[in-house]
XYZ file of N, CA and C in Angstrom:
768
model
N 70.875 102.827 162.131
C 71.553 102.143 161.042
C 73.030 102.507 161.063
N 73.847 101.632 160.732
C 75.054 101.927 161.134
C 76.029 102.164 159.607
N 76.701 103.358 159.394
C 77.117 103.296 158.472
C 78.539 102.897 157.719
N 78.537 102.633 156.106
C 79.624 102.044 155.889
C 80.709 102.669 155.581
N 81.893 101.871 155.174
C 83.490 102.880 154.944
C 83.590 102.819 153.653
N 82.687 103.011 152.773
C 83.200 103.427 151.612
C 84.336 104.356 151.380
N 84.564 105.128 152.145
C 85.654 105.987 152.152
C 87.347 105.480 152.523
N 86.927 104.109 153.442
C 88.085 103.780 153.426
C 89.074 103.918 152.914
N 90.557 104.424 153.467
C 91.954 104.432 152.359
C 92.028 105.805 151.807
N 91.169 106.397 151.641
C 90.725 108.087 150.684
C 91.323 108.969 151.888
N 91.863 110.098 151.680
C 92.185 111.325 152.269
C 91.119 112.506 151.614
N 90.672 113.035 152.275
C 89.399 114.348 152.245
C 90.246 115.686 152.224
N 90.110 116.513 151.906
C 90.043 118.099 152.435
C 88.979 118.646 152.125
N 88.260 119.504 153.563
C 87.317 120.024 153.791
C 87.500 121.613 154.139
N 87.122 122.228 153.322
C 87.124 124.160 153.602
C 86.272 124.272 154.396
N 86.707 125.303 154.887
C 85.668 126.037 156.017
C 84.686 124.549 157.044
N 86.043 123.748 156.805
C 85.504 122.450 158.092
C 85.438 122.840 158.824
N 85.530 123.685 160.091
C 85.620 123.847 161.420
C 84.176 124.112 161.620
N 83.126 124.140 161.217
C 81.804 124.322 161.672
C 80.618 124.419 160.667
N 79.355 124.014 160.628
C 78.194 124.326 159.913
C 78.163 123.177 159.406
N 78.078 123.153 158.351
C 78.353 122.375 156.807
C 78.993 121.844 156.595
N 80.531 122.914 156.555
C 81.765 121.760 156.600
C 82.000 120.904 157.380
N 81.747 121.337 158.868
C 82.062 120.294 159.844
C 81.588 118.942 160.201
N 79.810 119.222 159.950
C 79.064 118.035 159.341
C 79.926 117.078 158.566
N 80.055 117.857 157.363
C 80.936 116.951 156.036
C 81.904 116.228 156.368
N 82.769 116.882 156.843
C 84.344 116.505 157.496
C 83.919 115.000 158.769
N 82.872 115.367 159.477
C 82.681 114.582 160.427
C 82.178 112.816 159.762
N 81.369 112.962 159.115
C 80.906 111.912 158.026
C 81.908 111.077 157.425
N 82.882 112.378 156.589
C 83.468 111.574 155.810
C 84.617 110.556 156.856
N 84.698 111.306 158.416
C 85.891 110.131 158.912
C 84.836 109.069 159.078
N 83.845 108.917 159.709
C 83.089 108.051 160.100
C 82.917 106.838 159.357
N 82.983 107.183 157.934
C 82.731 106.383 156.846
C 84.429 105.797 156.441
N 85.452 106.103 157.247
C 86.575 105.737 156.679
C 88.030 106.555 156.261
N 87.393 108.281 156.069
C 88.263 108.942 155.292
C 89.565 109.266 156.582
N 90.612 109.658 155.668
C 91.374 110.528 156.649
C 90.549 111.815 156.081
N 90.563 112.661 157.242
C 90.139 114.390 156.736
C 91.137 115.308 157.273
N 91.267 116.446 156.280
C 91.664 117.517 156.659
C 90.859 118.720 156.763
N 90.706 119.540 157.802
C 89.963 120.519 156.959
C 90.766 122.172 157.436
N 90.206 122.654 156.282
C 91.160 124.360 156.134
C 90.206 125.033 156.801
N 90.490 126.140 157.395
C 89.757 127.118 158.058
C 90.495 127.887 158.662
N 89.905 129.262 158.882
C 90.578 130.045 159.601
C 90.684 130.403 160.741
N 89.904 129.783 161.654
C 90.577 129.287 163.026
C 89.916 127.355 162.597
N 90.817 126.776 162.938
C 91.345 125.263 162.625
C 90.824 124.342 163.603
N 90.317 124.922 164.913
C 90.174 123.763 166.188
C 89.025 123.155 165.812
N 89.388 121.369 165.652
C 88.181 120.520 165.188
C 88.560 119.791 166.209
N 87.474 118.763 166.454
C 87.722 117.434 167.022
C 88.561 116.523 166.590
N 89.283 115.012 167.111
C 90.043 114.401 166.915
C 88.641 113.093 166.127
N 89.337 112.529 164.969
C 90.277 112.411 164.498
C 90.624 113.327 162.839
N 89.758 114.445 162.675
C 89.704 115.634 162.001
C 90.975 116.318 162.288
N 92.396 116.616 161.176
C 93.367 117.436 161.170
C 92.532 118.698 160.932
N 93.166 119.628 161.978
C 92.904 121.239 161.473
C 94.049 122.268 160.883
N 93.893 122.468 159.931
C 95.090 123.305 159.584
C 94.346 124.764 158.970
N 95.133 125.615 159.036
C 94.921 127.133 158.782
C 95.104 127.238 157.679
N 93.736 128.002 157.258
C 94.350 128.621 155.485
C 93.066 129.671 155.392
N 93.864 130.814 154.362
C 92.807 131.294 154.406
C 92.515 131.435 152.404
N 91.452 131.239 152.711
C 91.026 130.730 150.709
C 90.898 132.151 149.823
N 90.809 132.993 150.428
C 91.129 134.692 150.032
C 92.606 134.714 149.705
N 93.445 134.009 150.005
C 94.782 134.096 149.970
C 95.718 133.188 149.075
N 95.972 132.942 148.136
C 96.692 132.144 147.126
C 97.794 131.371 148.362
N 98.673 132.218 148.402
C 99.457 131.621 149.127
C 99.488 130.550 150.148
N 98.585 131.106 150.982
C 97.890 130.397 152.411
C 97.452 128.795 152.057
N 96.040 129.576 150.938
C 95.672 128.298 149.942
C 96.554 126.821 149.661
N 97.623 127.237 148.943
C 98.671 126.350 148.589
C 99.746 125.538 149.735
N 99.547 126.183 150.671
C 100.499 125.787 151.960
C 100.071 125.001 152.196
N 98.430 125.387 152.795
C 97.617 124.536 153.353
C 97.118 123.350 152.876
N 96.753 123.545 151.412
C 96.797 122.041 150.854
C 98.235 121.226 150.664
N 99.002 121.558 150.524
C 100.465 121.150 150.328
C 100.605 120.651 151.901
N 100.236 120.718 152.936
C 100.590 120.297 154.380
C 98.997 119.289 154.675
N 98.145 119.388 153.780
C 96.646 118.801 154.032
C 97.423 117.300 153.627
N 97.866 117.513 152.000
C 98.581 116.457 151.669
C 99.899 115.597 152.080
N 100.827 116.217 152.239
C 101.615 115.417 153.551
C 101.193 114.586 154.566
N 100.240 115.033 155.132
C 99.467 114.692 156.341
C 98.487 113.422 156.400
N 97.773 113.519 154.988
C 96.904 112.580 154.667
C 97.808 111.381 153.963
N 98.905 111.770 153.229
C 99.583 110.705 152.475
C 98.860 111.068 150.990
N 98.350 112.312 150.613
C 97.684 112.503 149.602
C 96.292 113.070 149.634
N 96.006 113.190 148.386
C 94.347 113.535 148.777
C 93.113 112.833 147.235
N 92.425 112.455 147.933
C 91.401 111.946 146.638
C 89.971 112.966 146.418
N 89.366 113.746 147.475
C 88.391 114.295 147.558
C 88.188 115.584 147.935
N 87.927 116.744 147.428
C 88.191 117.851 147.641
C 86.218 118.440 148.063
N 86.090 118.859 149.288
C 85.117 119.704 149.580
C 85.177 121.286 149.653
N 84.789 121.719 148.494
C 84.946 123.359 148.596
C 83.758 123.827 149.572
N 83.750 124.015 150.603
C 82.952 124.077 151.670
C 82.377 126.030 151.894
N 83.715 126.420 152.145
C 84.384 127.561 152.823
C 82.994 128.752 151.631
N 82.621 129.701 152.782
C 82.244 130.494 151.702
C 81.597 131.864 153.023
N 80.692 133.075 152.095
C 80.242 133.591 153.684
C 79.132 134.453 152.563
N 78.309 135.349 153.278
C 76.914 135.461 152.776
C 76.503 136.898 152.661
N 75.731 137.392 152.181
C 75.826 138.740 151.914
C 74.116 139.170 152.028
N 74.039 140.111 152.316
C 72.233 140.830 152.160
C 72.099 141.825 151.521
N 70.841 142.045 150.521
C 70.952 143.360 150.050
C 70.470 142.855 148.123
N 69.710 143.959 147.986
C 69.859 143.700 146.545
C 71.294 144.608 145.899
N 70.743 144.558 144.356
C 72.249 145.126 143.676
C 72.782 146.362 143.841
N 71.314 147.307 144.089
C 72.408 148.680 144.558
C 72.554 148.638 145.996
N 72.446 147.690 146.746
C 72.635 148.486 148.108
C 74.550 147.772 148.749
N 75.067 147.232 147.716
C 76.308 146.880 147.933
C 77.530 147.493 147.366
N 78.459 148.081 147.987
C 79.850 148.366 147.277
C 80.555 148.060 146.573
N 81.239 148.174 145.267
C 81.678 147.373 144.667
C 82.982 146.199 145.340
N 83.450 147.160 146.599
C 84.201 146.359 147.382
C 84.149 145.029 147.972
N 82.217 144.907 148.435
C 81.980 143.982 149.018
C 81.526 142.864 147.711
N 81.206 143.492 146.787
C 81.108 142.843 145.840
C 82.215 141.718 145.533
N 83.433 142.639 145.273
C 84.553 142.020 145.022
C 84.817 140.859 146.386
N 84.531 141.225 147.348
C 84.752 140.458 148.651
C 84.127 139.116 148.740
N 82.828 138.793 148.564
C 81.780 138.117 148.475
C 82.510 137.059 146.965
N 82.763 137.251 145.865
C 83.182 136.639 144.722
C 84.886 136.189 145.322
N 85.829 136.871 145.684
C 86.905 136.993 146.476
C 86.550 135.152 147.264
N 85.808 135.109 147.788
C 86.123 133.998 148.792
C 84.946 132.864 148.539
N 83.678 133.299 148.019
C 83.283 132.087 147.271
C 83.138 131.657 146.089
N 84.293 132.127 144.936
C 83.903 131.627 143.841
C 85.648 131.673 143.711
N 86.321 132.645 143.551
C 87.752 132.314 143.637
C 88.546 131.438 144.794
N 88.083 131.284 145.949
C 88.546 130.638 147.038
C 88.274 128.956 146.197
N 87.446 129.005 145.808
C 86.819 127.288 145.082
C 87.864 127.284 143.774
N 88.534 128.013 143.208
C 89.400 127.724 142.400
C 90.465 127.810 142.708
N 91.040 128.450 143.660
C 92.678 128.412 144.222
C 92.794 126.884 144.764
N 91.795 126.630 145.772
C 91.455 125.666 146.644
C 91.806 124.099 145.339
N 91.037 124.302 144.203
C 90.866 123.138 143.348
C 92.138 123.106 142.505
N 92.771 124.600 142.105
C 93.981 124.253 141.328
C 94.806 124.047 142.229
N 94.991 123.803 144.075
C 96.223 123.089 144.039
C 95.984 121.724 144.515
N 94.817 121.647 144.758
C 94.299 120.046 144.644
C 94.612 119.510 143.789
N 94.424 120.004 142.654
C 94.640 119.149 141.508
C 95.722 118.500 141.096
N 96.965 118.261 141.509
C 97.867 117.440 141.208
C 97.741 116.163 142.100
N 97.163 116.570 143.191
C 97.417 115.321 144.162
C 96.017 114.724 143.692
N 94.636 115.315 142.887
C 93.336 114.589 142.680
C 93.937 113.646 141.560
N 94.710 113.674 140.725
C 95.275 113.758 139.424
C 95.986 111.930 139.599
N 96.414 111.900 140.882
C 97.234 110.682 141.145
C 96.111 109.168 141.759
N 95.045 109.987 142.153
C 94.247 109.291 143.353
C 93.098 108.171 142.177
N 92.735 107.312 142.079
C 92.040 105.849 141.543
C 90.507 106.557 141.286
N 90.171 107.480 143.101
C 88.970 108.463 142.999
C 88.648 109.500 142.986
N 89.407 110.374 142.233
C 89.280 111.647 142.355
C 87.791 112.654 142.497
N 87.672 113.152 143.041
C 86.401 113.943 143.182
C 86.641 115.327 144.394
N 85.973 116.132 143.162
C 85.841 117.800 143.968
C 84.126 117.362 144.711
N 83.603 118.572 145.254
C 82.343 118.678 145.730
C 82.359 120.261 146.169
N 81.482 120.651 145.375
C 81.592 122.271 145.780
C 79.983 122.642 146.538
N 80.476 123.067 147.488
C 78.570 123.767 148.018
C 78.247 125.240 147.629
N 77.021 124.799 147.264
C 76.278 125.874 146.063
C 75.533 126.277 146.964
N 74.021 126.235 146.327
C 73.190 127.125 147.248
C 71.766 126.956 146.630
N 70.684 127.007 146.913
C 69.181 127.200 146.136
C 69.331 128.496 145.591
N 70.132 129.591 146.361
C 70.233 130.932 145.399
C 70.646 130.893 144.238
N 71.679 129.868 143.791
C 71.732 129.419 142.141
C 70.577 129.744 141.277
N 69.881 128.557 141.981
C 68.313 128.133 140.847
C 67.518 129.162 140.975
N 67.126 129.597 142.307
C 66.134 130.408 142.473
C 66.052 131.822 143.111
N 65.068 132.826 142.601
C 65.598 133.793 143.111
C 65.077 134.541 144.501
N 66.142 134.864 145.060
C 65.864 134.861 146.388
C 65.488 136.792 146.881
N 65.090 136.928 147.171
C 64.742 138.660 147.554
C 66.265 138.705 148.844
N 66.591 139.879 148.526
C 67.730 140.409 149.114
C 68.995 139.630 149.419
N 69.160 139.212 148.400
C 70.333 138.066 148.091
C 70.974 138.517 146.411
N 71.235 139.480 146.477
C 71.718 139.654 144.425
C 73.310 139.515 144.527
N 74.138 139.967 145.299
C 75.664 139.707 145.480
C 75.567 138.213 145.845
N 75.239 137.377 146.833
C 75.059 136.227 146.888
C 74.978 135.210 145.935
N 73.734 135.618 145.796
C 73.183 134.678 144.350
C 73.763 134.480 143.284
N 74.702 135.800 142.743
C 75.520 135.774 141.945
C 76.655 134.840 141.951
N 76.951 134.897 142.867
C 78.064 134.168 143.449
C 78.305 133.205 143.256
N 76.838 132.546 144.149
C 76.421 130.768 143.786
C 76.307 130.657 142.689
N 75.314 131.320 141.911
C 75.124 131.005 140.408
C 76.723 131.096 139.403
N 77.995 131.550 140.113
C 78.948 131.389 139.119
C 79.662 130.534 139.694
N 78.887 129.679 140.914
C 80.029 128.078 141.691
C 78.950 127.196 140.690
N 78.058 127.599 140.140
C 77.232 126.469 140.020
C 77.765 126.116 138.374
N 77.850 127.471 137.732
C 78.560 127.115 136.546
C 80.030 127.018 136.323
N 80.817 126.980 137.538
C 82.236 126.847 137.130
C 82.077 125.001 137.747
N 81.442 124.549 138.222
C 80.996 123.101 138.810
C 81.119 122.192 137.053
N 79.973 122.950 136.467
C 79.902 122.350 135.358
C 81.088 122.151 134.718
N 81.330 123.524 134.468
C 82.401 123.483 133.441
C 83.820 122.877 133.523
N 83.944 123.100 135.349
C 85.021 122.218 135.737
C 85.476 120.253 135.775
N 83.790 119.981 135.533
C 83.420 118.618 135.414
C 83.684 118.546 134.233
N 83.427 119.098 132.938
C 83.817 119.152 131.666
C 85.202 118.555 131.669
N 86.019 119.724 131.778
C 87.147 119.668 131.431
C 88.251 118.903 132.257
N 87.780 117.868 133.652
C 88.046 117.076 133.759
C 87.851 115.595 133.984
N 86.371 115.215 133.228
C 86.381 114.157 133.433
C 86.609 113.371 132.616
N 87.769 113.432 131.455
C 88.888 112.361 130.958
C 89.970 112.564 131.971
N 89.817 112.882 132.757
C 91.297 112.464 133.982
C 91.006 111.524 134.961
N 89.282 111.151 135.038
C 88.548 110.640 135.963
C 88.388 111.236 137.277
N 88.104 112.693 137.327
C 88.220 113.401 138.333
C 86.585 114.046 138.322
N 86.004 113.932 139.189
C 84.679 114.067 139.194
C 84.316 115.151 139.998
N 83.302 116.331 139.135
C 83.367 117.566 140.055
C 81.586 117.736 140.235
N 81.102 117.887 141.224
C 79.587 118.032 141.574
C 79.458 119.049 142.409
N 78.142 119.570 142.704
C 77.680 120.274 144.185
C 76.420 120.028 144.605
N 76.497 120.548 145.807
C 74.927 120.184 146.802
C 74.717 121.674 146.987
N 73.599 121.800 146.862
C 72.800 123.167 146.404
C 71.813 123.006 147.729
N 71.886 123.729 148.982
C 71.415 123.565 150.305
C 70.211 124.507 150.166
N 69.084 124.780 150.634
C 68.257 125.512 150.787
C 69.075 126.261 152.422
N 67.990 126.673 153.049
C 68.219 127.675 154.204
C 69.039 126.480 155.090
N 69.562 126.540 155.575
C 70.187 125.686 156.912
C 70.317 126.093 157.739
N 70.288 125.424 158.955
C 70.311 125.480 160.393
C 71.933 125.994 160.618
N 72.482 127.029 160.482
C 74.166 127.064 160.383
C 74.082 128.008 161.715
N 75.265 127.988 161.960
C 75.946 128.906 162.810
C 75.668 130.609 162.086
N 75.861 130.664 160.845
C 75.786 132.418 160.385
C 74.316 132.701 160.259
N 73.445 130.905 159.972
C 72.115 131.583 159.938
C 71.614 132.080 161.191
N 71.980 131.205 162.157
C 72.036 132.029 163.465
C 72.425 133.254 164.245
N 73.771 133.865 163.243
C 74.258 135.220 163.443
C 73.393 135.976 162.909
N 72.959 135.744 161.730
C 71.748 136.910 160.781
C 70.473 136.853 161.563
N 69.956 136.082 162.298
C 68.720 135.846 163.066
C 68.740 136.713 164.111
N 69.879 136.939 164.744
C 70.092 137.242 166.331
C 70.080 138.537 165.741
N 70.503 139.226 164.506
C 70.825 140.422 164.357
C 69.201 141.463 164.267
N 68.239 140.953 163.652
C 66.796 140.980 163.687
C 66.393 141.588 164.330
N 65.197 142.065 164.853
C 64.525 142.814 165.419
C 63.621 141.851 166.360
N 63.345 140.693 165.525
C 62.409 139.992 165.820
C 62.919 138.529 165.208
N 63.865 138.131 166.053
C 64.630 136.300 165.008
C 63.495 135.306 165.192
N 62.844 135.096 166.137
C 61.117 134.012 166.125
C 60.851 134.693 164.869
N 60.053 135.307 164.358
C 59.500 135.458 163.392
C 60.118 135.181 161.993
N 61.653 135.755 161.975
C 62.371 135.441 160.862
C 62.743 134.129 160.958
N 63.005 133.310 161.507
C 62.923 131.939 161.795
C 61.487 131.254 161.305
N 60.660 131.408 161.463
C 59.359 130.938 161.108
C 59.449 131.899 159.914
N 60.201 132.500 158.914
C 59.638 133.188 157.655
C 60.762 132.233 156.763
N 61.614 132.162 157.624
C 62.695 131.492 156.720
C 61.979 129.661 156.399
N 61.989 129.512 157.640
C 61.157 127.448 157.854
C 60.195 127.626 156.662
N 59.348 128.626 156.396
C 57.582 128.706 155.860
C 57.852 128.486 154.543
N 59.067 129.282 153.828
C 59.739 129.032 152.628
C 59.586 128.218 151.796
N 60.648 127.265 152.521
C 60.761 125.666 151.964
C 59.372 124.780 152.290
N 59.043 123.893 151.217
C 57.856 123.356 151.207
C 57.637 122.469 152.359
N 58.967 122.031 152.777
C 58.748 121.142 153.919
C 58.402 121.831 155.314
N 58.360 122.965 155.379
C 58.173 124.069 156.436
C 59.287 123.887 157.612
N 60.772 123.835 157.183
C 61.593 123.778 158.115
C 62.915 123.931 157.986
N 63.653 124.173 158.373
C 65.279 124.457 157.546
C 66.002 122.982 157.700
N 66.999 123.330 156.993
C 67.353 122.137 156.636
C 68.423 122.395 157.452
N 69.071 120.895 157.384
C 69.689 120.390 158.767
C 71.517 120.401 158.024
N 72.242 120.915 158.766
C 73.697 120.755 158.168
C 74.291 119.009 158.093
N 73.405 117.877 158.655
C 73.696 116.761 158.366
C 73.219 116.380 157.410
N 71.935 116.925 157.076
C 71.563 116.270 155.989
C 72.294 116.755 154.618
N 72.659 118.024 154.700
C 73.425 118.309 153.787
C 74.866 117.390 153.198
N 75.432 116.894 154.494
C 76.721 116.271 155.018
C 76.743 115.484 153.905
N 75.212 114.665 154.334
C 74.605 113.568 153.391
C 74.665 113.199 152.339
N 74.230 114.583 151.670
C 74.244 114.745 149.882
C 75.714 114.579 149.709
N 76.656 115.665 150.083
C 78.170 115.593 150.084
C 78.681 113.991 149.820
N 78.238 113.602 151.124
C 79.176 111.980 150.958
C 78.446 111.444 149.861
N 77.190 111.732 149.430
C 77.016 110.342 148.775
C 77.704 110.942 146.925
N 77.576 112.563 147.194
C 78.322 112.453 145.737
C 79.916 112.466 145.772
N 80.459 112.421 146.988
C 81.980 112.488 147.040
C 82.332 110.940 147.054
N 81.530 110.081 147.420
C 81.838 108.808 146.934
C 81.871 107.646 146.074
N 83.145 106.673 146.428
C 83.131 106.042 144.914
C 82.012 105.508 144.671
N 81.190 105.135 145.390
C 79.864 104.847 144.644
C 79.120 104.971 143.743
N 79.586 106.583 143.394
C 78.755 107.253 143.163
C 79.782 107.923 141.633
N 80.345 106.709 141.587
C 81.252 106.865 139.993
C 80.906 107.488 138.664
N 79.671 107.238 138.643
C 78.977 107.746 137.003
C 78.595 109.024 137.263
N 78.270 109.904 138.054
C 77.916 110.985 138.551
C 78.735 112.250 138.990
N 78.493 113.238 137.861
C 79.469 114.405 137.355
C 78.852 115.285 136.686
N 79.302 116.615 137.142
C 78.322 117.611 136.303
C 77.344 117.938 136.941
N 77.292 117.195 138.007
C 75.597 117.172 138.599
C 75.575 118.424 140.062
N 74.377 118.995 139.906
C 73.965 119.610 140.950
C 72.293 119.008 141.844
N 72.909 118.745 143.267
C 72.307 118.424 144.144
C 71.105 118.780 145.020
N 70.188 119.265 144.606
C 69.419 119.963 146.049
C 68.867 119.245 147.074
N 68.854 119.759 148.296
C 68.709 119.568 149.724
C 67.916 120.499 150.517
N 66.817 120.984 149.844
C 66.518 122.191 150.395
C 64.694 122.274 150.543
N 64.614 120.814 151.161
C 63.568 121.014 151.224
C 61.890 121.081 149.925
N 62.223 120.974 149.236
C 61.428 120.848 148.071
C 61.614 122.007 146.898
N 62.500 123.325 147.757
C 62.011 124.625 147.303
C 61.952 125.059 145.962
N 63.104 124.468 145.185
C 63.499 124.551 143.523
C 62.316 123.658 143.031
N 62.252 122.672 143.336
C 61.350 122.195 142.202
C 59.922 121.728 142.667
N 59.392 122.588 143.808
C 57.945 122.309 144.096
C 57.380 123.603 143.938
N 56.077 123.155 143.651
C 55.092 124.792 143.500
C 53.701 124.088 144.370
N 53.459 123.955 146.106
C 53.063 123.423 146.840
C 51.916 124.941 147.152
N 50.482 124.318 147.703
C 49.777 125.441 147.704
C 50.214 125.786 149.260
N 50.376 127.279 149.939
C 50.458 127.717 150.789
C 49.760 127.096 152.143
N 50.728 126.849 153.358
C 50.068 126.217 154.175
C 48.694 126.745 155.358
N 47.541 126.084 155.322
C 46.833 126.724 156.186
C 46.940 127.446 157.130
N 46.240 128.450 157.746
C 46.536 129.135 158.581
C 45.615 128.165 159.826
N 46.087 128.350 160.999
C 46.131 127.161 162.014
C 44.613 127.788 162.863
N 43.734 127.729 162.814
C 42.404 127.989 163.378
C 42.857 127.866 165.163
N 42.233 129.405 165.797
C 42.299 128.888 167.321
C 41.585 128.428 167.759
């Protein structure tokens, strides 16, 4: 099936585009029409994806980088807070450092990132953020408590940020991914003792018995980053396989 340009005319910025999730996203949204930019801290994307450097830990960087995202695009209408990184461990087994580190780049990086978007979302016919959350929001995950936290305060600054701007007509949502097929889930796998098995513990999870795919995620993204998708704000997305809202009986064990 071949898809359409709703996006046409729109300029994107995509965090942490250069791979996983974002890059999916970023890749979609040209396909469908957009110009894209995406921020990251090493920048090399494919053509016709701008890469520019920023790092979302950094105010400064932050502001450059969207300030040169926008030049580039002729503006911007759609903001993907993409960029984020992952943590293990329940609550005492983390530093308050990493603590701070972990909140540092996915929950403040999504607000530096959005307050300097926001003048150029402010001008655009379609304005719309899109922040990626996580199933660790909704649900609770064993050795995920710095994490989870995290998500669970993108999931309520989502809201609250949709609040308080949608008399500007600026529309703020997220897609809440279960496990995905990413590049870091692949770094945490390899690190294992045994990644087959944690691979098959992670798939067994989700009701659909499989991780979810960084396109399909892409998916959710475009369809709430687009104008289509006008009445729709406030809203959180899941993609994760059934896991939040199914209670599925455990799958048979496979007879030899």
């Amino acid at each position: 099936m071949s898809e359409g340009l709703e996006f046409d005319g729109l300029s994107a910025v995509v965090t942490g585009g250069a791979s996983g999730i974002g890059l999916a996203a970023a890749s979609l949204l040209a396909r469908r029409g957009a110009r894209v930019a995406t921020l990251d801290l090493e920048p090399k994307v494919p053509e016709p994806l701008i890469g520019i450097r920023a790092d979302v830990s950094d105010d400064a960087s932050v502001r450059a980088g969207v300030a040169e995202a926008a030049e580039r695009l002729g503006g911007i209408d759609i903001v993907v807070n993409n960029a984020g990184i992952g943590a293990q461990g329940s609550v005492e087994d983390n530093s308050d450092d990493e603590w701070r580190r972990v909140f540092e780049i996915n929950v403040l990086g999504m607000v530096r990132v959005s307050r300097a978007a926001l003048p150029y979302l402010r001008r655009s016919a379609h304005g719309a953020i899109v922040n990626t959350c996580s199933i660790a929001a909704t649900a609770g995950l064993p050795q995920r408590a710095v994490y989870s936290a995290s998500k669970g305060a993108v999931l309520s600054l989502t809201r609250a940020m949709a609040a308080d701007l949608v008399t500007e007509g600026i529309r703020v949502t997220c897609v809440n991914p279960g496990t995905a097929h990413t590049p870091w889930i692949g770094r945490l796998l390899a690190a294992t003792d045994d990644p087959d098995a944690e691979l098959a513990a992670l798939a067994a999870r989700q009701p659909m018995g499989r991780l979810v795919s960084a396109e399909e995620v892409a998916s959710a993204i475009g369809y709430l980053a687009s104008p289509d998708s006008g009445a729709t704000t406030g809203t959180d997305l899941a993609v994760d396989g059934g896991m939040f809202g199914l209670r599925v009986r455990p799958r048979p064990a496979s007879s030899s």
